[in-house]
Coordinates of C-alpha atoms in Angstrom, one line a residue:
X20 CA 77.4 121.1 111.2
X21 CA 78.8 120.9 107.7
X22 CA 77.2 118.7 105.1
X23 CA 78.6 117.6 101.7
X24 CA 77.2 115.3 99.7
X25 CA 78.3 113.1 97.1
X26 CA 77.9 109.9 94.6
X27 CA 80.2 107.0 94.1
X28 CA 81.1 105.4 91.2
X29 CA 78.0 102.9 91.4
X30 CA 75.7 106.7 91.4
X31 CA 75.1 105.7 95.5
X32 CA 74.5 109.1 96.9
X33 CA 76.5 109.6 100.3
X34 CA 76.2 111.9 103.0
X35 CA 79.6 113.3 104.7
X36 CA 78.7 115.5 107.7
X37 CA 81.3 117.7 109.8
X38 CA 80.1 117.8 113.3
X39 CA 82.4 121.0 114.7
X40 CA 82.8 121.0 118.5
X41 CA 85.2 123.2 120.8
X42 CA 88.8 123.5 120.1
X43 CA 88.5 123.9 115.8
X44 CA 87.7 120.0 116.0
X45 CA 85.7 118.4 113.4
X46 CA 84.3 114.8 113.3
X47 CA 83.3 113.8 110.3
X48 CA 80.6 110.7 109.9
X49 CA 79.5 109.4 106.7
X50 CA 76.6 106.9 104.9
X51 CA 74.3 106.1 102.3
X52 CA 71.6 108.8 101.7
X53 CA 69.3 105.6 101.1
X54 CA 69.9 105.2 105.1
X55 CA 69.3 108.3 106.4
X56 CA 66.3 107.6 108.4
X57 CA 68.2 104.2 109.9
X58 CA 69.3 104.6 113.3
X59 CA 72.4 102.6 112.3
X60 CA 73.2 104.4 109.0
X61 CA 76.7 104.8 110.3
X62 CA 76.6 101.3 110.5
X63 CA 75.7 99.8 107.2
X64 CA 77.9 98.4 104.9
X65 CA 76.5 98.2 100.9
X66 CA 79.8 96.4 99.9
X67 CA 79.9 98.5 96.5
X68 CA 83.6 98.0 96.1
X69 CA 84.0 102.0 96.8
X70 CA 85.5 102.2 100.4
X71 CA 89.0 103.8 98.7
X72 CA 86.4 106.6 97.0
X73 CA 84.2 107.2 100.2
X74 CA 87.6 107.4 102.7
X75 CA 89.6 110.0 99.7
X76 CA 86.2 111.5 99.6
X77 CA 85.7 112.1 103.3
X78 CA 89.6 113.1 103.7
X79 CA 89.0 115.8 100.9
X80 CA 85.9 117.4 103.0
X81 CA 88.2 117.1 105.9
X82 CA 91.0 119.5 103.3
X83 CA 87.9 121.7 102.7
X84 CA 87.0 122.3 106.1
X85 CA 90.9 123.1 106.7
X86 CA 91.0 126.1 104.1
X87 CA 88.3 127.5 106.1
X88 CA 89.4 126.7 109.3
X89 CA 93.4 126.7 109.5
X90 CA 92.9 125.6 113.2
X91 CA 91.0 122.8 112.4
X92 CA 91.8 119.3 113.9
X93 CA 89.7 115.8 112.7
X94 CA 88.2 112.5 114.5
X95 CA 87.0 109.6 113.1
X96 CA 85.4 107.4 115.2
X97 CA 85.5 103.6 113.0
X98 CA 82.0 102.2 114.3
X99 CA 81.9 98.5 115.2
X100 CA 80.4 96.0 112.8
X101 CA 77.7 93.4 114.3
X102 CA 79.3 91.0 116.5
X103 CA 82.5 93.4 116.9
X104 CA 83.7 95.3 119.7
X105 CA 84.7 99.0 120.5
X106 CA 88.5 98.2 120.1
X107 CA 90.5 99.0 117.2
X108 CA 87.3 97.5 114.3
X109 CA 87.6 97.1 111.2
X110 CA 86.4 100.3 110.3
X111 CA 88.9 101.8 112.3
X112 CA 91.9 99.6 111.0
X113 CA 90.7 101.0 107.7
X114 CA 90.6 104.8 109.0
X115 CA 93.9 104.2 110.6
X116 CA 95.6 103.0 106.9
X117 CA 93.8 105.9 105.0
X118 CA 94.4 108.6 106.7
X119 CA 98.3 108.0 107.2
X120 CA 98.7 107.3 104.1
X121 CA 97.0 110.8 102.2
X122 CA 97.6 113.0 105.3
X123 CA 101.1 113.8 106.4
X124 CA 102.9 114.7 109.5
X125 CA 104.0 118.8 108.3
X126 CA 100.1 119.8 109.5
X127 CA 99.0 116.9 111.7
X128 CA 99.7 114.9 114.6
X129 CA 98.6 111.5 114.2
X130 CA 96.9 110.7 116.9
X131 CA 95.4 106.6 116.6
X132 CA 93.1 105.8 119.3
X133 CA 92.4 101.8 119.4
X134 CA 90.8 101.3 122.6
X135 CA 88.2 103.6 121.3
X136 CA 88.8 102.8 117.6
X137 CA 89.2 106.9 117.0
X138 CA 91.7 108.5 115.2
X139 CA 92.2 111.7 115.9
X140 CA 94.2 114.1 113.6
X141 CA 95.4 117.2 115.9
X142 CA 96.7 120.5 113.7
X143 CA 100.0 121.6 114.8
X144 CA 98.7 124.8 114.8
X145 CA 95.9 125.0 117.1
X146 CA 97.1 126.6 120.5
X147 CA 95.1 124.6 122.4
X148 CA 96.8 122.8 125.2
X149 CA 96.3 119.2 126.5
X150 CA 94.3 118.9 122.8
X151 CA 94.6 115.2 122.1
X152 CA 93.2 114.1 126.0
X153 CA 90.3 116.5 125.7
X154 CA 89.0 114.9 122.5
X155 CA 90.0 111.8 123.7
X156 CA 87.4 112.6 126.3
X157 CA 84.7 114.0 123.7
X158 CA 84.9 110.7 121.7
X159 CA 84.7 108.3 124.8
X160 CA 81.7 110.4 126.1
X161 CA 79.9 111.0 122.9
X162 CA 80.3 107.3 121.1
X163 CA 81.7 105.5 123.8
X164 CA 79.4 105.4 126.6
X165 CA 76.1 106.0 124.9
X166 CA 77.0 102.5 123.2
X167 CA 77.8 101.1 126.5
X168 CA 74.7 102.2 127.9
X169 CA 72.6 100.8 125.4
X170 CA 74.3 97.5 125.5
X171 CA 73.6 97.1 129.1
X172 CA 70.0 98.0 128.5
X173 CA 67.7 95.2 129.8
X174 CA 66.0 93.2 126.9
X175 CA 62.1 93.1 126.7
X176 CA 62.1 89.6 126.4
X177 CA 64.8 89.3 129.4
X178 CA 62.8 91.1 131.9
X179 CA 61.3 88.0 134.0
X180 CA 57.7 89.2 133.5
X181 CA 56.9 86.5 131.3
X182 CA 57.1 89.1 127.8

């Protein structure tokens, strides 16, 4: 794992880390430092006004990572807000306008994922065959399902033993 750190214009320290799995591919995740402990830190929203800094700021880790790694391809997986479900959020829908816009087509195949609400960015590069489907794969298996799972966990109070 890769872990930058920085502050936003509001001095909010954030947290961008680089998972790397197989393949030269990279997710990156980001949040508050303040919300480290939460188990929805991915989650939270502190409506500072400094989504544009946070997204150029994560896309410049991603730049980083590349100068190290000229193989490297990048996820984002755009976490659902409360009440909103895994297709294309509103997270992604930001991810998806970001990321086409400050990273071109020369290095990258853009790779937008809705279903999931992943966008995957796949370096022309990398030798890897059948690429895109395989992190396609990773994402629904790492994010997807876990989420599924725990929304079809039975609730304490729903367990007709009187709780």
């Amino acid at each position: 794992m890769h872990h930058y750190t920085f502050r936003t214009r509001k001095n909010r320290r954030y947290v961008v880390d680089a998972e790397e799995y197989q393949h030269h591919t990279y997710v990156l995740k980001y949040y508050p430092l303040s919300h480290k402990s939460s188990a929805n830190k991915y989650r939270v929203l502190t409506n500072d006004g400094d989504a544009f800094r946070i997204l150029t700021t994560c896309t410049q880790v991603f730049l980083d990572i590349c100068r190290r790694d000229p193989l490297a391809s990048a996820g984002f997986v755009g976490e659902a807000l409360a009440g909103e479900g895994v297709s294309n959020t509103k997270r992604f829908r930001v991810y998806l306008q970001t990321v086409s816009t400050f990273i071109g087509p020369n290095r990258f195949i853009h790779h937008p994922l809705p279903a999931i609400s992943a966008y995957f960015l796949e370096c022309r590069a990398n030798p890897e065959p059948g690429l895109k489907e395989t992190v396609e794969q990773m994402f629904r298996e790492l994010y997807i399902v876990p989420q599924a799972l725990e929304a079809e966990k039975p609730s304490p109070l729903n367990d007709d033993n009187g709780g």
